[in-house]
mmCIF file of C-alpha atoms in Angstrom:
data_model
loop_
_atom_site.group_PDB
_atom_site.id
_atom_site.type_symbol
_atom_site.label_atom_id
_atom_site.label_comp_id
_atom_site.label_asym_id
_atom_site.label_seq_id
_atom_site.Cartn_x
_atom_site.Cartn_y
_atom_site.Cartn_z
ATOM 1 C CA HIS A 1 50.742 -72.994 -112.581
ATOM 2 C CA ASN A 2 48.557 -69.110 -112.048
ATOM 3 C CA LYS A 3 45.082 -70.928 -112.142
ATOM 4 C CA ASN A 4 46.253 -72.813 -108.969
ATOM 5 C CA LYS A 5 47.740 -70.785 -107.996
ATOM 6 C CA ARG A 6 44.193 -68.234 -108.156
ATOM 7 C CA LYS A 7 42.082 -71.244 -107.230
ATOM 8 C CA LYS A 8 45.069 -71.579 -103.899
ATOM 9 C CA ILE A 9 43.699 -67.609 -103.253
ATOM 10 C CA LEU A 10 40.069 -68.466 -103.362
ATOM 11 C CA LEU A 11 40.227 -71.335 -101.365
ATOM 12 C CA THR A 12 42.029 -68.820 -98.021
ATOM 13 C CA ILE A 13 39.492 -66.634 -99.067
ATOM 14 C CA ARG A 14 36.602 -68.799 -98.586
ATOM 15 C CA ILE A 15 38.094 -70.938 -95.491
ATOM 16 C CA SER A 16 38.433 -67.986 -93.108
ATOM 17 C CA CYS A 17 35.248 -66.786 -94.287
ATOM 18 C CA LEU A 18 33.301 -69.721 -92.931
ATOM 19 C CA GLN A 19 35.508 -70.579 -89.570
ATOM 20 C CA PRO A 20 34.045 -68.742 -86.919
ATOM 21 C CA GLY A 21 33.596 -64.836 -85.882
ATOM 22 C CA SER A 22 34.539 -64.344 -89.570
ATOM 23 C CA MET A 23 30.767 -64.119 -90.630
ATOM 24 C CA ASP A 24 30.585 -60.748 -88.437
ATOM 25 C CA LYS A 25 33.248 -59.188 -90.858
ATOM 26 C CA VAL A 26 31.812 -60.411 -93.791
ATOM 27 C CA ASN A 27 28.326 -59.041 -92.927
ATOM 28 C CA SER A 28 30.023 -55.800 -92.679
ATOM 29 C CA SER A 29 29.957 -55.951 -96.178
ATOM 30 C CA VAL A 30 34.406 -56.263 -98.490
ATOM 31 C CA VAL A 31 32.563 -56.075 -101.600
ATOM 32 C CA SER A 32 30.737 -52.583 -102.458
ATOM 33 C CA GLU A 33 30.534 -53.812 -106.584
ATOM 34 C CA PHE A 34 31.530 -55.812 -108.855
ATOM 35 C CA VAL A 35 32.998 -56.330 -112.535
ATOM 36 C CA LEU A 36 31.551 -57.482 -115.782
ATOM 37 C CA LEU A 37 33.945 -58.512 -117.955
ATOM 38 C CA GLY A 38 31.481 -58.098 -120.793
ATOM 39 C CA LEU A 39 31.264 -59.825 -124.152
ATOM 40 C CA SER A 40 34.603 -59.190 -124.932
ATOM 41 C CA SER A 41 37.735 -57.615 -124.586
ATOM 42 C CA SER A 42 39.073 -56.398 -127.613
ATOM 43 C CA GLN A 43 38.433 -52.890 -128.575
ATOM 44 C CA GLU A 44 37.326 -53.445 -132.387
ATOM 45 C CA LEU A 45 34.972 -55.772 -131.273
ATOM 46 C CA GLN A 46 33.598 -53.215 -128.643
ATOM 47 C CA LEU A 47 32.613 -50.832 -131.057
ATOM 48 C CA PHE A 48 31.192 -53.305 -133.709
ATOM 49 C CA PHE A 49 29.045 -54.224 -130.289
ATOM 50 C CA PHE A 50 28.608 -51.077 -129.774
ATOM 51 C CA VAL A 51 27.072 -49.935 -132.711
ATOM 52 C CA PHE A 52 25.779 -53.383 -133.762
ATOM 53 C CA PHE A 53 23.435 -53.795 -130.728
ATOM 54 C CA SER A 54 22.393 -49.715 -130.152
ATOM 55 C CA VAL A 55 20.919 -51.034 -133.377
ATOM 56 C CA LEU A 56 19.025 -53.989 -131.929
ATOM 57 C CA TYR A 57 17.911 -51.552 -129.033
ATOM 58 C CA VAL A 58 16.347 -49.595 -130.898
ATOM 59 C CA ILE A 59 15.019 -51.437 -133.313
ATOM 60 C CA ILE A 60 13.299 -54.201 -130.018
ATOM 61 C CA VAL A 61 11.620 -50.362 -128.293
ATOM 62 C CA LEU A 62 10.290 -49.019 -131.797
ATOM 63 C CA GLY A 63 8.823 -52.533 -132.782
ATOM 64 C CA ASN A 64 7.392 -52.854 -129.165
ATOM 65 C CA LEU A 65 6.007 -49.629 -129.002
ATOM 66 C CA LEU A 66 4.732 -50.043 -132.521
ATOM 67 C CA ILE A 67 2.298 -53.678 -131.317
ATOM 68 C CA ILE A 68 1.744 -51.535 -129.154
ATOM 69 C CA ILE A 69 -0.288 -49.070 -129.793
ATOM 70 C CA THR A 70 -1.518 -50.707 -132.950
ATOM 71 C CA VAL A 71 -2.942 -53.220 -130.054
ATOM 72 C CA THR A 72 -4.765 -50.079 -128.191
ATOM 73 C CA SER A 73 -5.482 -48.335 -131.757
ATOM 74 C CA ASP A 74 -6.969 -50.207 -133.956
ATOM 75 C CA ASN A 75 -10.441 -50.922 -132.722
ATOM 76 C CA SER A 76 -10.494 -54.592 -134.835
ATOM 77 C CA LEU A 77 -7.138 -56.032 -132.284
ATOM 78 C CA HIS A 78 -9.525 -55.348 -128.861
ATOM 79 C CA SER A 79 -9.197 -59.468 -128.555
ATOM 80 C CA PRO A 80 -7.771 -61.424 -126.001
ATOM 81 C CA MET A 81 -4.633 -62.490 -128.755
ATOM 82 C CA TYR A 82 -3.453 -58.898 -129.252
ATOM 83 C CA PHE A 83 -4.562 -57.765 -125.803
ATOM 84 C CA LEU A 84 -2.017 -60.601 -124.164
ATOM 85 C CA LEU A 85 0.315 -59.825 -127.626
ATOM 86 C CA GLY A 86 0.276 -56.111 -126.280
ATOM 87 C CA ASN A 87 1.054 -56.901 -122.503
ATOM 88 C CA LEU A 88 4.201 -59.333 -124.114
ATOM 89 C CA SER A 89 5.467 -56.544 -126.482
ATOM 90 C CA PHE A 90 5.213 -54.367 -123.046
ATOM 91 C CA VAL A 91 7.374 -56.449 -121.037
ATOM 92 C CA ASP A 92 9.859 -57.470 -123.515
ATOM 93 C CA ILE A 93 10.891 -53.539 -123.881
ATOM 94 C CA CYS A 94 11.516 -53.958 -120.364
ATOM 95 C CA GLN A 95 13.085 -57.056 -120.146
ATOM 96 C CA ALA A 96 15.402 -55.830 -123.256
ATOM 97 C CA SER A 97 16.163 -52.303 -120.786
ATOM 98 C CA PHE A 98 16.760 -54.557 -117.184
ATOM 99 C CA ALA A 99 20.591 -54.464 -118.845
ATOM 100 C CA THR A 100 21.169 -53.500 -122.431
ATOM 101 C CA PRO A 101 21.798 -49.953 -121.949
ATOM 102 C CA LYS A 102 24.374 -50.305 -119.408
ATOM 103 C CA MET A 103 26.194 -53.430 -121.543
ATOM 104 C CA ILE A 104 25.924 -51.060 -124.571
ATOM 105 C CA VAL A 105 27.421 -47.672 -122.518
ATOM 106 C CA ASP A 106 29.967 -50.101 -120.410
ATOM 107 C CA PHE A 107 31.505 -51.563 -124.167
ATOM 108 C CA LEU A 108 33.287 -47.695 -124.873
ATOM 109 C CA SER A 109 34.181 -47.767 -120.992
ATOM 110 C CA GLU A 110 37.140 -49.627 -119.314
ATOM 111 C CA HIS A 111 36.238 -50.376 -116.650
ATOM 112 C CA LYS A 112 32.738 -51.622 -116.218
ATOM 113 C CA THR A 113 32.020 -52.304 -112.785
ATOM 114 C CA ILE A 114 28.351 -52.034 -110.897
ATOM 115 C CA SER A 115 27.621 -51.337 -107.395
ATOM 116 C CA PHE A 116 26.194 -53.836 -105.257
ATOM 117 C CA ASN A 117 22.439 -52.823 -105.467
ATOM 118 C CA GLY A 118 22.463 -52.376 -108.534
ATOM 119 C CA CYS A 119 23.780 -56.057 -109.177
ATOM 120 C CA ILE A 120 21.217 -56.857 -107.219
ATOM 121 C CA ALA A 121 18.117 -54.619 -108.867
ATOM 122 C CA GLN A 122 19.532 -56.129 -112.475
ATOM 123 C CA ILE A 123 18.606 -60.032 -110.758
ATOM 124 C CA PHE A 124 15.409 -58.547 -109.441
ATOM 125 C CA PHE A 125 14.449 -56.896 -112.714
ATOM 126 C CA ILE A 126 15.198 -59.968 -115.034
ATOM 127 C CA HIS A 127 13.981 -62.541 -112.891
ATOM 128 C CA LEU A 128 10.692 -60.609 -112.537
ATOM 129 C CA PHE A 129 10.700 -60.121 -116.351
ATOM 130 C CA THR A 130 11.072 -63.656 -117.204
ATOM 131 C CA GLY A 131 8.221 -65.015 -114.239
ATOM 132 C CA GLY A 132 6.180 -62.657 -116.335
ATOM 133 C CA GLU A 133 6.754 -63.922 -119.799
ATOM 134 C CA MET A 134 6.813 -67.043 -118.639
ATOM 135 C CA VAL A 135 2.988 -66.114 -117.609
ATOM 136 C CA LEU A 136 2.242 -64.615 -120.283
ATOM 137 C CA LEU A 137 3.720 -67.403 -123.009
ATOM 138 C CA VAL A 138 0.950 -69.929 -120.734
ATOM 139 C CA SER A 139 -1.669 -67.337 -121.543
ATOM 140 C CA MET A 140 -1.269 -67.376 -125.077
ATOM 141 C CA ALA A 141 -1.049 -70.909 -125.323
ATOM 142 C CA TYR A 142 -4.714 -71.689 -123.212
ATOM 143 C CA ASP A 143 -6.321 -68.624 -125.455
ATOM 144 C CA ARG A 144 -5.675 -71.039 -128.937
ATOM 145 C CA TYR A 145 -6.208 -73.310 -127.365
ATOM 146 C CA VAL A 146 -9.559 -72.627 -126.383
ATOM 147 C CA ALA A 147 -9.557 -70.891 -129.725
ATOM 148 C CA ILE A 148 -9.253 -73.726 -131.829
ATOM 149 C CA CYS A 149 -11.074 -75.757 -129.648
ATOM 150 C CA LYS A 150 -13.512 -74.328 -127.838
ATOM 151 C CA PRO A 151 -14.320 -71.168 -130.790
ATOM 152 C CA LEU A 152 -18.237 -71.774 -129.282
ATOM 153 C CA HIS A 153 -17.041 -70.931 -125.844
ATOM 154 C CA TYR A 154 -13.985 -68.636 -126.214
ATOM 155 C CA VAL A 155 -16.340 -65.087 -126.086
ATOM 156 C CA VAL A 156 -17.870 -66.609 -122.641
ATOM 157 C CA ILE A 157 -14.116 -67.976 -121.701
ATOM 158 C CA MET A 158 -11.876 -65.511 -122.670
ATOM 159 C CA SER A 159 -13.681 -63.071 -121.466
ATOM 160 C CA GLN A 160 -12.041 -58.966 -121.240
ATOM 161 C CA ARG A 161 -11.846 -60.147 -117.119
ATOM 162 C CA THR A 162 -10.368 -63.160 -117.684
ATOM 163 C CA CYS A 163 -7.916 -61.213 -119.760
ATOM 164 C CA THR A 164 -6.996 -58.573 -117.444
ATOM 165 C CA VAL A 165 -6.763 -61.457 -114.626
ATOM 166 C CA LEU A 166 -4.159 -63.399 -116.500
ATOM 167 C CA VAL A 167 -2.334 -59.787 -116.867
ATOM 168 C CA ILE A 168 -2.198 -59.515 -113.053
ATOM 169 C CA VAL A 169 -1.392 -63.061 -112.256
ATOM 170 C CA SER A 170 1.574 -62.736 -114.656
ATOM 171 C CA TRP A 171 3.221 -60.044 -112.624
ATOM 172 C CA ALA A 172 1.659 -61.334 -109.588
ATOM 173 C CA VAL A 173 3.981 -64.789 -110.518
ATOM 174 C CA GLY A 174 6.570 -63.173 -111.889
ATOM 175 C CA LEU A 175 6.661 -60.979 -108.603
ATOM 176 C CA VAL A 176 6.608 -64.244 -106.131
ATOM 177 C CA HIS A 177 9.653 -65.366 -108.495
ATOM 178 C CA THR A 178 12.282 -63.043 -108.553
ATOM 179 C CA LEU A 179 11.949 -63.049 -104.460
ATOM 180 C CA SER A 180 12.197 -65.711 -104.689
ATOM 181 C CA GLN A 181 15.500 -65.991 -106.151
ATOM 182 C CA LEU A 182 17.212 -62.669 -103.806
ATOM 183 C CA SER A 183 15.872 -64.339 -100.408
ATOM 184 C CA PHE A 184 18.377 -66.630 -100.350
ATOM 185 C CA THR A 185 20.688 -63.852 -102.484
ATOM 186 C CA VAL A 186 20.546 -61.285 -100.667
ATOM 187 C CA THR A 187 21.987 -62.567 -97.231
ATOM 188 C CA LEU A 188 25.052 -64.333 -98.703
ATOM 189 C CA PRO A 189 28.168 -63.611 -97.906
ATOM 190 C CA PHE A 190 30.541 -62.093 -100.655
ATOM 191 C CA CYS A 191 34.580 -61.894 -99.420
ATOM 192 C CA GLY A 192 36.322 -60.540 -102.367
ATOM 193 C CA PRO A 193 36.137 -62.317 -105.246
ATOM 194 C CA ASN A 194 33.431 -59.598 -107.276
ATOM 195 C CA VAL A 195 34.431 -60.863 -111.347
ATOM 196 C CA VAL A 196 31.264 -61.523 -112.805
ATOM 197 C CA ASP A 197 32.372 -63.156 -116.208
ATOM 198 C CA SER A 198 28.931 -62.345 -118.025
ATOM 199 C CA PHE A 199 27.848 -58.198 -119.038
ATOM 200 C CA PHE A 200 25.180 -58.004 -116.656
ATOM 201 C CA CYS A 201 24.080 -59.364 -112.868
ATOM 202 C CA ASP A 202 23.078 -63.021 -113.618
ATOM 203 C CA LEU A 203 22.352 -65.009 -110.656
ATOM 204 C CA PRO A 204 24.279 -68.136 -111.227
ATOM 205 C CA ARG A 205 27.501 -66.067 -112.609
ATOM 206 C CA VAL A 206 26.493 -63.842 -108.605
ATOM 207 C CA THR A 207 26.256 -67.182 -106.259
ATOM 208 C CA LYS A 208 29.434 -68.883 -107.970
ATOM 209 C CA LEU A 209 31.555 -65.802 -106.281
ATOM 210 C CA ALA A 210 30.001 -66.097 -102.065
ATOM 211 C CA CYS A 211 32.217 -67.528 -99.372
ATOM 212 C CA LEU A 212 29.474 -70.889 -98.780
ATOM 213 C CA ASP A 213 29.291 -73.576 -100.286
ATOM 214 C CA SER A 214 27.968 -73.259 -103.446
ATOM 215 C CA TYR A 215 26.099 -77.487 -103.483
ATOM 216 C CA ILE A 216 23.288 -75.401 -101.718
ATOM 217 C CA ILE A 217 23.023 -72.975 -104.213
ATOM 218 C CA GLU A 218 23.117 -75.391 -106.827
ATOM 219 C CA ILE A 219 20.342 -77.069 -106.039
ATOM 220 C CA LEU A 220 18.176 -74.185 -104.742
ATOM 221 C CA ILE A 221 18.616 -72.645 -108.260
ATOM 222 C CA VAL A 222 17.903 -76.214 -110.476
ATOM 223 C CA VAL A 223 14.552 -76.770 -108.633
ATOM 224 C CA ASN A 224 13.884 -73.184 -109.443
ATOM 225 C CA ILE A 225 14.225 -74.307 -112.901
ATOM 226 C CA GLY A 226 11.506 -77.434 -112.478
ATOM 227 C CA SER A 227 9.229 -74.343 -112.446
ATOM 228 C CA ASP A 228 10.634 -73.972 -116.275
ATOM 229 C CA ILE A 229 10.267 -77.148 -117.136
ATOM 230 C CA ILE A 230 6.642 -77.332 -116.075
ATOM 231 C CA ILE A 231 5.585 -74.111 -118.583
ATOM 232 C CA LEU A 232 7.343 -75.257 -121.042
ATOM 233 C CA VAL A 233 5.406 -78.818 -120.332
ATOM 234 C CA THR A 234 2.359 -77.237 -120.174
ATOM 235 C CA VAL A 235 2.602 -74.837 -122.808
ATOM 236 C CA TRP A 236 3.559 -77.669 -125.398
ATOM 237 C CA PHE A 237 0.464 -79.840 -123.608
ATOM 238 C CA LYS A 238 -1.531 -77.386 -124.966
ATOM 239 C CA SER A 239 -0.500 -76.341 -127.935
ATOM 240 C CA SER A 240 0.299 -79.870 -129.052
ATOM 241 C CA ALA A 241 -4.197 -80.816 -128.260
ATOM 242 C CA ALA A 242 -4.721 -78.264 -130.657
ATOM 243 C CA MET A 243 -1.627 -78.600 -133.689
ATOM 244 C CA ALA A 244 -3.393 -80.858 -135.989
ATOM 245 C CA LYS A 245 -5.952 -78.613 -136.720
ATOM 246 C CA ALA A 246 -4.035 -75.105 -136.832
ATOM 247 C CA PHE A 247 -0.441 -76.112 -137.769
ATOM 248 C CA SER A 248 0.100 -73.127 -139.387
ATOM 249 C CA THR A 249 -1.413 -70.710 -136.568
ATOM 250 C CA LEU A 250 0.654 -72.469 -133.575
ATOM 251 C CA ALA A 251 4.098 -72.821 -134.948
ATOM 252 C CA ALA A 252 4.868 -69.454 -134.224
ATOM 253 C CA HIS A 253 3.798 -69.246 -130.741
ATOM 254 C CA ILE A 254 6.074 -72.736 -131.141
ATOM 255 C CA THR A 255 8.844 -71.373 -131.905
ATOM 256 C CA VAL A 256 8.729 -68.222 -129.220
ATOM 257 C CA VAL A 257 8.312 -71.124 -126.647
ATOM 258 C CA ILE A 258 10.993 -72.419 -127.479
ATOM 259 C CA LEU A 259 13.441 -69.879 -127.984
ATOM 260 C CA PHE A 260 12.503 -68.060 -125.103
ATOM 261 C CA PHE A 261 12.778 -71.002 -122.480
ATOM 262 C CA GLY A 262 15.463 -73.313 -124.143
ATOM 263 C CA PRO A 263 18.370 -70.239 -123.477
ATOM 264 C CA CYS A 264 16.849 -70.434 -119.882
ATOM 265 C CA ILE A 265 16.365 -73.762 -119.247
ATOM 266 C CA PHE A 266 21.049 -74.657 -119.905
ATOM 267 C CA ILE A 267 22.510 -71.741 -117.917
ATOM 268 C CA TYR A 268 19.822 -72.989 -115.215
ATOM 269 C CA VAL A 269 20.345 -76.597 -115.292
ATOM 270 C CA TRP A 270 24.294 -76.188 -114.527
ATOM 271 C CA PRO A 271 24.706 -72.481 -112.973
ATOM 272 C CA PHE A 272 27.424 -73.441 -111.256
ATOM 273 C CA THR A 273 29.569 -74.955 -114.690
ATOM 274 C CA THR A 274 30.729 -71.844 -117.435
ATOM 275 C CA TYR A 275 30.568 -72.582 -120.408
ATOM 276 C CA PRO A 276 31.390 -70.417 -123.259
ATOM 277 C CA VAL A 277 28.470 -70.508 -125.167
ATOM 278 C CA ASP A 278 26.754 -69.021 -122.248
ATOM 279 C CA LYS A 279 26.837 -66.142 -123.165
ATOM 280 C CA LEU A 280 25.867 -65.848 -126.493
ATOM 281 C CA LEU A 281 22.702 -67.789 -124.437
ATOM 282 C CA ALA A 282 22.106 -65.146 -121.797
ATOM 283 C CA ILE A 283 22.710 -61.964 -125.298
ATOM 284 C CA PHE A 284 19.445 -64.852 -126.825
ATOM 285 C CA TYR A 285 17.103 -64.386 -124.238
ATOM 286 C CA THR A 286 17.883 -60.856 -122.733
ATOM 287 C CA VAL A 287 17.936 -58.893 -126.436
ATOM 288 C CA PHE A 288 17.459 -61.935 -129.080
ATOM 289 C CA THR A 289 13.483 -62.808 -127.682
ATOM 290 C CA PRO A 290 12.644 -59.150 -127.173
ATOM 291 C CA ILE A 291 13.055 -58.165 -130.805
ATOM 292 C CA LEU A 292 12.110 -62.003 -132.407
ATOM 293 C CA ASN A 293 8.262 -61.416 -130.092
ATOM 294 C CA PRO A 294 7.624 -59.028 -133.321
ATOM 295 C CA ILE A 295 9.329 -60.115 -136.024
ATOM 296 C CA ILE A 296 7.731 -63.825 -135.521
ATOM 297 C CA TYR A 297 4.201 -63.017 -134.347
ATOM 298 C CA THR A 298 3.342 -59.374 -136.772
ATOM 299 C CA LEU A 299 4.932 -60.764 -140.167
ATOM 300 C CA ARG A 300 2.785 -64.304 -139.761
ATOM 301 C CA ASN A 301 -0.313 -61.952 -138.975
ATOM 302 C CA ARG A 302 -2.372 -60.266 -141.659
ATOM 303 C CA ASP A 303 -4.893 -58.536 -139.181
ATOM 304 C CA MET A 304 -1.380 -56.739 -137.660
ATOM 305 C CA LYS A 305 0.292 -55.728 -139.983
ATOM 306 C CA ALA A 306 -3.037 -54.617 -142.114
ATOM 307 C CA ALA A 307 -3.291 -52.950 -138.968
ATOM 308 C CA MET A 308 0.476 -51.352 -138.709
ATOM 309 C CA ARG A 309 0.043 -50.505 -142.431
ATOM 310 C CA ASN A 310 -3.048 -48.237 -141.524
ATOM 311 C CA ILE A 311 -1.644 -46.547 -138.601
ATOM 312 C CA MET A 312 1.545 -45.794 -141.014
ATOM 313 C CA THR A 313 -0.736 -44.216 -143.483
ATOM 314 C CA TYR A 314 -2.649 -42.448 -141.245
ATOM 315 C CA TYR A 315 0.284 -41.106 -139.241
ATOM 316 C CA LEU A 316 3.507 -40.842 -142.261
ATOM 317 C CA ARG A 317 0.840 -39.404 -145.328
ATOM 318 C CA PRO A 318 0.232 -35.623 -146.147
ATOM 319 C CA LYS A 319 -2.834 -34.434 -144.729
ATOM 320 C CA LYS A 320 -5.400 -32.296 -146.544
ATOM 321 C CA ILE A 321 -6.166 -29.564 -145.352
ATOM 322 C CA SER A 322 -10.111 -30.622 -144.323
ATOM 323 C CA GLU A 323 -8.342 -33.323 -142.340
ATOM 324 C CA ILE A 324 -6.904 -30.274 -140.075
ATOM 325 C CA PRO A 325 -8.260 -29.234 -137.541
ATOM 326 C CA LEU A 326 -9.991 -26.251 -137.462
ATOM 327 C CA ALA A 327 -7.518 -24.596 -134.895
ATOM 328 C CA VAL A 328 -4.098 -25.058 -137.043
ATOM 329 C CA ARG A 329 -6.129 -24.435 -140.412
ATOM 330 C CA SER A 330 -7.027 -20.799 -138.634
ATOM 331 C CA SER A 331 -3.559 -20.543 -137.641
ATOM 332 C CA LEU A 332 -1.361 -21.010 -140.629
ATOM 333 C CA TYR A 333 -3.264 -17.692 -142.336
#
């Protein structure tokens, strides 16, 4: 009975928003903030989630920072593959930081709200970073394809200039991708309903609250996911072409691609149909993927493990007097 009553109220609100002359009132904006339902309403679970995700976030930041420092400081890792890996780690830090810190703080807050501008900012950054990561994953697949299938031309094809262009293109594609989403999102009329059933402002959950026919918006979002499917097919084609020659090398990359694209495609193919597993999938590509990338790409890589070991040994072991800078030595006496 309560569900039917809420549906009638929501229908009345949406019909009133679509009546002549009502759009001006809507554009004066009724909704100034959104309420985030989060992951759970249980106090005990929220305390557990606070500790759990706080630890995960620290591991994500430190793990990916370690990769960036290792790649930039070790001369043996100054190659296209590790250059792209370092940029992927930077994007992973950004992707984990656009919503996770607020989610962690909200676990200790009774009222989980976000301003309208803050909500739009979250939508902007999630599509910017995920769009950029898509291109980086394609670039890494292409790098492995050239290295395995065209080893004699690898240095020429994957030059420093090519790698730099690929990184610039990844950010450009991410920017175009997110602007294409916001171009219709920021103009949507919101007439009252402001409860987002998630821990951050995901596009399908927010646009679902708009006082417009959801069918048109749903078509736009589904069409946009077509680009993700095309990229996934491209990665699979390039990787499978070289898979027979080096399965172990590309298995890790295929795993990352599936873990990243799988949840995104599932959520966005049916954007306005809510499933219980949606929140878990949202956590997966915003929190778990950034922590899995360094694990998958480093634990199976001898060069990365050796370089990390050398760096940690250099910075953590006690230094001899002869290794201490002269200015510091003189101050000790």
